[in-house]
Amino acid sequence: MMRSFLLYATIVLLLLNVFTYVYFNQQLKGFQHREKSLEKAYDHQKVALDDAIHFTLENNTNAQNYLGSVDYKSLISLVNNTLMDGNSQKGGNPYVDRESIDGQPFIMNKLQVLNDRWAIADFSNGNIWGNVLIEFFIDDKGKLVVIPFKSVLYPN
């Protein structure tokens, strides 16, 4: 009787080990599949991010080299501060190049410095939205000159 009990216990333990091995092996395959899916999604997002930041002064080495001795980070800061400070003016931001509509002035919401010469901004008056392309440069006196180039308004 003891011998048959040990035989049955050994068989049950052996089956338990086989089922446990198969279960955890399947779990491992599932984790590996999810890991590959996440890696693929990460690679896709990285490519999308690289494409999105391609046209920025921070990632454009040709424009940085063109600037020469001018620090591109300080130029980005100067352009951002100058353009966003225009929001505090009474008639709206003068760099938007649009008159106020319905008595509501336009102000800039977001701004991206594209290279050593151009910036693009998103603006609105609360009801109407648009984008403006802005040209800028440093004159002979070292002052920032800003020229709104072209703007577009989007209908509601």
PDB file of N, CA and C in Angstrom, residues 65-147:
ATOM      1  N   ASN A  65      25.290  76.037 -37.131  1.00  0.00           N
ATOM      2  CA  ASN A  65      26.592  76.407 -37.677  1.00  0.00           C
ATOM      3  C   ASN A  65      26.534  77.749 -38.392  1.00  0.00           C
ATOM      4  N   TYR A  66      25.412  78.035 -39.058  1.00  0.00           N
ATOM      5  CA  TYR A  66      25.246  79.299 -39.760  1.00  0.00           C
ATOM      6  C   TYR A  66      25.271  80.480 -38.784  1.00  0.00           C
ATOM      7  N   LEU A  67      24.743  80.265 -37.584  1.00  0.00           N
ATOM      8  CA  LEU A  67      24.709  81.335 -36.589  1.00  0.00           C
ATOM      9  C   LEU A  67      26.102  81.733 -36.115  1.00  0.00           C
ATOM     10  N   GLY A  68      27.041  80.832 -36.230  1.00  0.00           N
ATOM     11  CA  GLY A  68      28.419  81.141 -35.844  1.00  0.00           C
ATOM     12  C   GLY A  68      28.561  81.321 -34.350  1.00  0.00           C
ATOM     13  N   SER A  69      28.937  82.530 -33.942  1.00  0.00           N
ATOM     14  CA  SER A  69      29.228  82.783 -32.532  1.00  0.00           C
ATOM     15  C   SER A  69      27.966  82.998 -31.693  1.00  0.00           C
ATOM     16  N   VAL A  70      26.821  83.146 -32.344  1.00  0.00           N
ATOM     17  CA  VAL A  70      25.575  83.371 -31.603  1.00  0.00           C
ATOM     18  C   VAL A  70      25.123  82.044 -31.008  1.00  0.00           C
ATOM     19  N   ASP A  71      24.850  82.044 -29.723  1.00  0.00           N
ATOM     20  CA  ASP A  71      24.369  80.846 -29.041  1.00  0.00           C
ATOM     21  C   ASP A  71      22.914  80.602 -29.432  1.00  0.00           C
ATOM     22  N   TYR A  72      22.656  79.452 -30.039  1.00  0.00           N
ATOM     23  CA  TYR A  72      21.306  79.189 -30.533  1.00  0.00           C
ATOM     24  C   TYR A  72      20.283  79.090 -29.398  1.00  0.00           C
ATOM     25  N   LYS A  73      20.699  78.632 -28.225  1.00  0.00           N
ATOM     26  CA  LYS A  73      19.757  78.540 -27.099  1.00  0.00           C
ATOM     27  C   LYS A  73      19.323  79.923 -26.636  1.00  0.00           C
ATOM     28  N   SER A  74      20.262  80.858 -26.597  1.00  0.00           N
ATOM     29  CA  SER A  74      19.902  82.226 -26.202  1.00  0.00           C
ATOM     30  C   SER A  74      19.050  82.887 -27.278  1.00  0.00           C
ATOM     31  N   LEU A  75      19.293  82.549 -28.557  1.00  0.00           N
ATOM     32  CA  LEU A  75      18.469  83.093 -29.631  1.00  0.00           C
ATOM     33  C   LEU A  75      17.042  82.567 -29.531  1.00  0.00           C
ATOM     34  N   ILE A  76      16.889  81.281 -29.264  1.00  0.00           N
ATOM     35  CA  ILE A  76      15.547  80.704 -29.091  1.00  0.00           C
ATOM     36  C   ILE A  76      14.831  81.377 -27.933  1.00  0.00           C
ATOM     37  N   SER A  77      15.542  81.568 -26.840  1.00  0.00           N
ATOM     38  CA  SER A  77      14.951  82.223 -25.669  1.00  0.00           C
ATOM     39  C   SER A  77      14.561  83.658 -25.993  1.00  0.00           C
ATOM     40  N   LEU A  78      15.423  84.381 -26.697  1.00  0.00           N
ATOM     41  CA  LEU A  78      15.136  85.770 -27.066  1.00  0.00           C
ATOM     42  C   LEU A  78      13.910  85.845 -27.968  1.00  0.00           C
ATOM     43  N   VAL A  79      13.836  84.981 -28.963  1.00  0.00           N
ATOM     44  CA  VAL A  79      12.687  84.979 -29.882  1.00  0.00           C
ATOM     45  C   VAL A  79      11.412  84.613 -29.129  1.00  0.00           C
ATOM     46  N   ASN A  80      11.456  83.575 -28.307  1.00  0.00           N
ATOM     47  CA  ASN A  80      10.272  83.178 -27.525  1.00  0.00           C
ATOM     48  C   ASN A  80       9.806  84.308 -26.618  1.00  0.00           C
ATOM     49  N   ASN A  81      10.729  84.910 -25.894  1.00  0.00           N
ATOM     50  CA  ASN A  81      10.356  85.979 -24.968  1.00  0.00           C
ATOM     51  C   ASN A  81       9.793  87.184 -25.714  1.00  0.00           C
ATOM     52  N   THR A  82      10.435  87.576 -26.807  1.00  0.00           N
ATOM     53  CA  THR A  82       9.975  88.740 -27.560  1.00  0.00           C
ATOM     54  C   THR A  82       8.580  88.514 -28.129  1.00  0.00           C
ATOM     55  N   LEU A  83       8.374  87.369 -28.740  1.00  0.00           N
ATOM     56  CA  LEU A  83       7.078  87.108 -29.371  1.00  0.00           C
ATOM     57  C   LEU A  83       5.969  86.895 -28.349  1.00  0.00           C
ATOM     58  N   MET A  84       6.254  86.212 -27.271  1.00  0.00           N
ATOM     59  CA  MET A  84       5.220  85.985 -26.258  1.00  0.00           C
ATOM     60  C   MET A  84       4.940  87.243 -25.429  1.00  0.00           C
ATOM     61  N   ASP A  85       5.938  88.112 -25.273  1.00  0.00           N
ATOM     62  CA  ASP A  85       5.708  89.370 -24.569  1.00  0.00           C
ATOM     63  C   ASP A  85       4.733  90.264 -25.328  1.00  0.00           C
ATOM     64  N   GLY A  86       4.615  90.047 -26.638  1.00  0.00           N
ATOM     65  CA  GLY A  86       3.645  90.805 -27.427  1.00  0.00           C
ATOM     66  C   GLY A  86       2.214  90.526 -27.010  1.00  0.00           C
ATOM     67  N   ASN A  87       1.962  89.403 -26.324  1.00  0.00           N
ATOM     68  CA  ASN A  87       0.605  89.086 -25.857  1.00  0.00           C
ATOM     69  C   ASN A  87       0.098  90.085 -24.830  1.00  0.00           C
ATOM     70  N   SER A  88       1.004  90.750 -24.145  1.00  0.00           N
ATOM     71  CA  SER A  88       0.593  91.665 -23.082  1.00  0.00           C
ATOM     72  C   SER A  88       0.207  93.043 -23.615  1.00  0.00           C
ATOM     73  N   GLN A  89       0.368  93.286 -24.882  1.00  0.00           N
ATOM     74  CA  GLN A  89       0.008  94.593 -25.437  1.00  0.00           C
ATOM     75  C   GLN A  89      -1.504  94.712 -25.569  1.00  0.00           C
ATOM     76  N   LYS A  90      -1.988  95.933 -25.479  1.00  0.00           N
ATOM     77  CA  LYS A  90      -3.415  96.179 -25.390  1.00  0.00           C
ATOM     78  C   LYS A  90      -4.213  95.678 -26.599  1.00  0.00           C
ATOM     79  N   GLY A  91      -3.755  95.900 -27.786  1.00  0.00           N
ATOM     80  CA  GLY A  91      -4.504  95.516 -28.986  1.00  0.00           C
ATOM     81  C   GLY A  91      -4.245  94.100 -29.431  1.00  0.00           C
ATOM     82  N   GLY A  92      -3.589  93.311 -28.615  1.00  0.00           N
ATOM     83  CA  GLY A  92      -3.247  91.943 -28.987  1.00  0.00           C
ATOM     84  C   GLY A  92      -1.796  91.869 -29.421  1.00  0.00           C
ATOM     85  N   ASN A  93      -1.369  90.717 -29.781  1.00  0.00           N
ATOM     86  CA  ASN A  93       0.022  90.503 -30.158  1.00  0.00           C
ATOM     87  C   ASN A  93       0.286  91.121 -31.533  1.00  0.00           C
ATOM     88  N   PRO A  94       1.222  92.091 -31.622  1.00  0.00           N
ATOM     89  CA  PRO A  94       1.471  92.750 -32.911  1.00  0.00           C
ATOM     90  C   PRO A  94       2.129  91.835 -33.936  1.00  0.00           C
ATOM     91  N   TYR A  95       2.694  90.724 -33.497  1.00  0.00           N
ATOM     92  CA  TYR A  95       3.371  89.819 -34.418  1.00  0.00           C
ATOM     93  C   TYR A  95       2.419  88.817 -35.056  1.00  0.00           C
ATOM     94  N   VAL A  96       1.146  88.866 -34.684  1.00  0.00           N
ATOM     95  CA  VAL A  96       0.155  87.978 -35.270  1.00  0.00           C
ATOM     96  C   VAL A  96      -0.250  88.471 -36.652  1.00  0.00           C
ATOM     97  N   ASP A  97      -0.194  89.783 -36.876  1.00  0.00           N
ATOM     98  CA  ASP A  97      -0.498  90.367 -38.176  1.00  0.00           C
ATOM     99  C   ASP A  97      -1.975  90.220 -38.542  1.00  0.00           C
ATOM    100  N   ARG A  98      -2.827  90.237 -37.537  1.00  0.00           N
ATOM    101  CA  ARG A  98      -4.275  90.207 -37.751  1.00  0.00           C
ATOM    102  C   ARG A  98      -4.911  91.207 -36.798  1.00  0.00           C
ATOM    103  N   GLU A  99      -5.892  91.936 -37.310  1.00  0.00           N
ATOM    104  CA  GLU A  99      -6.646  92.858 -36.466  1.00  0.00           C
ATOM    105  C   GLU A  99      -7.612  92.061 -35.597  1.00  0.00           C
ATOM    106  N   SER A 100      -7.992  92.645 -34.470  1.00  0.00           N
ATOM    107  CA  SER A 100      -8.930  91.952 -33.586  1.00  0.00           C
ATOM    108  C   SER A 100     -10.287  91.798 -34.283  1.00  0.00           C
ATOM    109  N   ILE A 101     -10.947  90.709 -33.966  1.00  0.00           N
ATOM    110  CA  ILE A 101     -12.265  90.429 -34.534  1.00  0.00           C
ATOM    111  C   ILE A 101     -13.255  90.379 -33.385  1.00  0.00           C
ATOM    112  N   ASP A 102     -14.371  91.082 -33.556  1.00  0.00           N
ATOM    113  CA  ASP A 102     -15.412  91.163 -32.527  1.00  0.00           C
ATOM    114  C   ASP A 102     -14.860  91.728 -31.229  1.00  0.00           C
ATOM    115  N   GLY A 103     -13.880  92.612 -31.330  1.00  0.00           N
ATOM    116  CA  GLY A 103     -13.314  93.251 -30.150  1.00  0.00           C
ATOM    117  C   GLY A 103     -12.390  92.363 -29.331  1.00  0.00           C
ATOM    118  N   GLN A 104     -12.107  91.172 -29.815  1.00  0.00           N
ATOM    119  CA  GLN A 104     -11.230  90.252 -29.091  1.00  0.00           C
ATOM    120  C   GLN A 104      -9.882  90.175 -29.814  1.00  0.00           C
ATOM    121  N   PRO A 105      -8.810  90.614 -29.153  1.00  0.00           N
ATOM    122  CA  PRO A 105      -7.500  90.617 -29.809  1.00  0.00           C
ATOM    123  C   PRO A 105      -6.919  89.209 -29.908  1.00  0.00           C
ATOM    124  N   PHE A 106      -6.046  89.024 -30.866  1.00  0.00           N
ATOM    125  CA  PHE A 106      -5.371  87.754 -31.052  1.00  0.00           C
ATOM    126  C   PHE A 106      -4.114  87.694 -30.200  1.00  0.00           C
ATOM    127  N   ILE A 107      -3.902  86.548 -29.563  1.00  0.00           N
ATOM    128  CA  ILE A 107      -2.674  86.319 -28.796  1.00  0.00           C
ATOM    129  C   ILE A 107      -2.089  84.965 -29.196  1.00  0.00           C
ATOM    130  N   MET A 108      -0.772  84.860 -29.040  1.00  0.00           N
ATOM    131  CA  MET A 108      -0.085  83.620 -29.379  1.00  0.00           C
ATOM    132  C   MET A 108      -0.235  82.609 -28.256  1.00  0.00           C
ATOM    133  N   ASN A 109      -0.443  81.358 -28.638  1.00  0.00           N
ATOM    134  CA  ASN A 109      -0.556  80.277 -27.667  1.00  0.00           C
ATOM    135  C   ASN A 109       0.709  79.430 -27.623  1.00  0.00           C
ATOM    136  N   LYS A 110       1.175  79.031 -28.787  1.00  0.00           N
ATOM    137  CA  LYS A 110       2.362  78.182 -28.891  1.00  0.00           C
ATOM    138  C   LYS A 110       3.282  78.760 -29.946  1.00  0.00           C
ATOM    139  N   LEU A 111       4.564  78.476 -29.770  1.00  0.00           N
ATOM    140  CA  LEU A 111       5.562  79.021 -30.674  1.00  0.00           C
ATOM    141  C   LEU A 111       6.675  78.004 -30.861  1.00  0.00           C
ATOM    142  N   GLN A 112       7.146  77.864 -32.091  1.00  0.00           N
ATOM    143  CA  GLN A 112       8.262  76.971 -32.378  1.00  0.00           C
ATOM    144  C   GLN A 112       9.247  77.712 -33.271  1.00  0.00           C
ATOM    145  N   VAL A 113      10.499  77.814 -32.824  1.00  0.00           N
ATOM    146  CA  VAL A 113      11.550  78.397 -33.637  1.00  0.00           C
ATOM    147  C   VAL A 113      12.043  77.301 -34.574  1.00  0.00           C
ATOM    148  N   LEU A 114      11.889  77.532 -35.887  1.00  0.00           N
ATOM    149  CA  LEU A 114      12.206  76.504 -36.869  1.00  0.00           C
ATOM    150  C   LEU A 114      13.693  76.453 -37.202  1.00  0.00           C
ATOM    151  N   ASN A 115      14.278  77.608 -37.433  1.00  0.00           N
ATOM    152  CA  ASN A 115      15.705  77.655 -37.750  1.00  0.00           C
ATOM    153  C   ASN A 115      16.244  79.033 -37.383  1.00  0.00           C
ATOM    154  N   ASP A 116      17.324  79.449 -38.002  1.00  0.00           N
ATOM    155  CA  ASP A 116      17.948  80.717 -37.665  1.00  0.00           C
ATOM    156  C   ASP A 116      17.188  81.917 -38.215  1.00  0.00           C
ATOM    157  N   ARG A 117      16.127  81.704 -38.982  1.00  0.00           N
ATOM    158  CA  ARG A 117      15.422  82.794 -39.627  1.00  0.00           C
ATOM    159  C   ARG A 117      13.900  82.762 -39.468  1.00  0.00           C
ATOM    160  N   TRP A 118      13.324  81.607 -39.150  1.00  0.00           N
ATOM    161  CA  TRP A 118      11.878  81.462 -39.164  1.00  0.00           C
ATOM    162  C   TRP A 118      11.347  80.865 -37.864  1.00  0.00           C
ATOM    163  N   ALA A 119      10.128  81.274 -37.549  1.00  0.00           N
ATOM    164  CA  ALA A 119       9.383  80.704 -36.423  1.00  0.00           C
ATOM    165  C   ALA A 119       7.928  80.551 -36.863  1.00  0.00           C
ATOM    166  N   ILE A 120       7.223  79.644 -36.231  1.00  0.00           N
ATOM    167  CA  ILE A 120       5.805  79.461 -36.512  1.00  0.00           C
ATOM    168  C   ILE A 120       5.062  79.502 -35.185  1.00  0.00           C
ATOM    169  N   ALA A 121       3.899  80.133 -35.201  1.00  0.00           N
ATOM    170  CA  ALA A 121       3.139  80.286 -33.958  1.00  0.00           C
ATOM    171  C   ALA A 121       1.668  79.977 -34.197  1.00  0.00           C
ATOM    172  N   ASP A 122       1.034  79.501 -33.148  1.00  0.00           N
ATOM    173  CA  ASP A 122      -0.399  79.254 -33.116  1.00  0.00           C
ATOM    174  C   ASP A 122      -1.018  80.406 -32.332  1.00  0.00           C
ATOM    175  N   PHE A 123      -2.098  80.985 -32.848  1.00  0.00           N
ATOM    176  CA  PHE A 123      -2.732  82.101 -32.145  1.00  0.00           C
ATOM    177  C   PHE A 123      -4.243  81.959 -32.166  1.00  0.00           C
ATOM    178  N   SER A 124      -4.895  82.684 -31.264  1.00  0.00           N
ATOM    179  CA  SER A 124      -6.357  82.688 -31.232  1.00  0.00           C
ATOM    180  C   SER A 124      -6.851  83.927 -30.505  1.00  0.00           C
ATOM    181  N   ASN A 125      -8.140  84.189 -30.673  1.00  0.00           N
ATOM    182  CA  ASN A 125      -8.789  85.234 -29.888  1.00  0.00           C
ATOM    183  C   ASN A 125      -9.860  84.636 -28.986  1.00  0.00           C
ATOM    184  N   GLY A 126      -9.834  83.346 -28.824  1.00  0.00           N
ATOM    185  CA  GLY A 126     -10.821  82.643 -28.012  1.00  0.00           C
ATOM    186  C   GLY A 126     -11.874  81.960 -28.850  1.00  0.00           C
ATOM    187  N   ASN A 127     -12.147  82.501 -30.045  1.00  0.00           N
ATOM    188  CA  ASN A 127     -13.140  81.908 -30.943  1.00  0.00           C
ATOM    189  C   ASN A 127     -12.531  81.447 -32.260  1.00  0.00           C
ATOM    190  N   ILE A 128     -11.590  82.212 -32.764  1.00  0.00           N
ATOM    191  CA  ILE A 128     -10.980  81.943 -34.061  1.00  0.00           C
ATOM    192  C   ILE A 128      -9.509  81.607 -33.842  1.00  0.00           C
ATOM    193  N   TRP A 129      -9.050  80.589 -34.561  1.00  0.00           N
ATOM    194  CA  TRP A 129      -7.677  80.120 -34.421  1.00  0.00           C
ATOM    195  C   TRP A 129      -6.935  80.298 -35.725  1.00  0.00           C
ATOM    196  N   GLY A 130      -5.616  80.370 -35.616  1.00  0.00           N
ATOM    197  CA  GLY A 130      -4.809  80.488 -36.821  1.00  0.00           C
ATOM    198  C   GLY A 130      -3.341  80.220 -36.545  1.00  0.00           C
ATOM    199  N   ASN A 131      -2.557  80.278 -37.611  1.00  0.00           N
ATOM    200  CA  ASN A 131      -1.112  80.123 -37.533  1.00  0.00           C
ATOM    201  C   ASN A 131      -0.464  81.304 -38.234  1.00  0.00           C
ATOM    202  N   VAL A 132       0.717  81.654 -37.787  1.00  0.00           N
ATOM    203  CA  VAL A 132       1.473  82.732 -38.413  1.00  0.00           C
ATOM    204  C   VAL A 132       2.916  82.282 -38.579  1.00  0.00           C
ATOM    205  N   LEU A 133       3.460  82.561 -39.759  1.00  0.00           N
ATOM    206  CA  LEU A 133       4.866  82.308 -40.041  1.00  0.00           C
ATOM    207  C   LEU A 133       5.605  83.624 -39.844  1.00  0.00           C
ATOM    208  N   ILE A 134       6.647  83.589 -39.050  1.00  0.00           N
ATOM    209  CA  ILE A 134       7.339  84.816 -38.647  1.00  0.00           C
ATOM    210  C   ILE A 134       8.797  84.734 -39.078  1.00  0.00           C
ATOM    211  N   GLU A 135       9.258  85.821 -39.698  1.00  0.00           N
ATOM    212  CA  GLU A 135      10.666  85.940 -40.048  1.00  0.00           C
ATOM    213  C   GLU A 135      11.339  86.800 -38.984  1.00  0.00           C
ATOM    214  N   PHE A 136      12.539  86.427 -38.597  1.00  0.00           N
ATOM    215  CA  PHE A 136      13.284  87.227 -37.630  1.00  0.00           C
ATOM    216  C   PHE A 136      14.762  87.187 -37.974  1.00  0.00           C
ATOM    217  N   PHE A 137      15.468  88.213 -37.520  1.00  0.00           N
ATOM    218  CA  PHE A 137      16.925  88.250 -37.677  1.00  0.00           C
ATOM    219  C   PHE A 137      17.497  89.247 -36.685  1.00  0.00           C
ATOM    220  N   ILE A 138      18.783  89.151 -36.496  1.00  0.00           N
ATOM    221  CA  ILE A 138      19.506  90.076 -35.629  1.00  0.00           C
ATOM    222  C   ILE A 138      20.127  91.144 -36.534  1.00  0.00           C
ATOM    223  N   ASP A 139      19.803  92.421 -36.283  1.00  0.00           N
ATOM    224  CA  ASP A 139      20.353  93.480 -37.128  1.00  0.00           C
ATOM    225  C   ASP A 139      21.796  93.811 -36.741  1.00  0.00           C
ATOM    226  N   ASP A 140      22.357  94.823 -37.412  1.00  0.00           N
ATOM    227  CA  ASP A 140      23.755  95.204 -37.185  1.00  0.00           C
ATOM    228  C   ASP A 140      24.009  95.681 -35.759  1.00  0.00           C
ATOM    229  N   LYS A 141      22.985  96.184 -35.108  1.00  0.00           N
ATOM    230  CA  LYS A 141      23.131  96.684 -33.737  1.00  0.00           C
ATOM    231  C   LYS A 141      22.910  95.588 -32.700  1.00  0.00           C
ATOM    232  N   GLY A 142      22.635  94.380 -33.148  1.00  0.00           N
ATOM    233  CA  GLY A 142      22.418  93.259 -32.235  1.00  0.00           C
ATOM    234  C   GLY A 142      20.996  93.173 -31.716  1.00  0.00           C
ATOM    235  N   LYS A 143      20.071  93.901 -32.368  1.00  0.00           N
ATOM    236  CA  LYS A 143      18.677  93.903 -31.936  1.00  0.00           C
ATOM    237  C   LYS A 143      17.877  92.905 -32.777  1.00  0.00           C
ATOM    238  N   LEU A 144      16.926  92.250 -32.136  1.00  0.00           N
ATOM    239  CA  LEU A 144      16.068  91.288 -32.827  1.00  0.00           C
ATOM    240  C   LEU A 144      15.013  92.045 -33.629  1.00  0.00           C
ATOM    241  N   VAL A 145      14.940  91.748 -34.911  1.00  0.00           N
ATOM    242  CA  VAL A 145      13.940  92.327 -35.791  1.00  0.00           C
ATOM    243  C   VAL A 145      12.961  91.215 -36.152  1.00  0.00           C
ATOM    244  N   VAL A 146      11.676  91.464 -35.921  1.00  0.00           N
ATOM    245  CA  VAL A 146      10.629  90.457 -36.146  1.00  0.00           C
ATOM    246  C   VAL A 146       9.668  90.973 -37.211  1.00  0.00           C
ATOM    247  N   ILE A 147       9.411  90.137 -38.222  1.00  0.00           N
ATOM    248  CA  ILE A 147       8.514  90.498 -39.309  1.00  0.00           C
ATOM    249  C   ILE A 147       7.501  89.367 -39.499  1.00  0.00           C
TER     250      ILE A 147
END
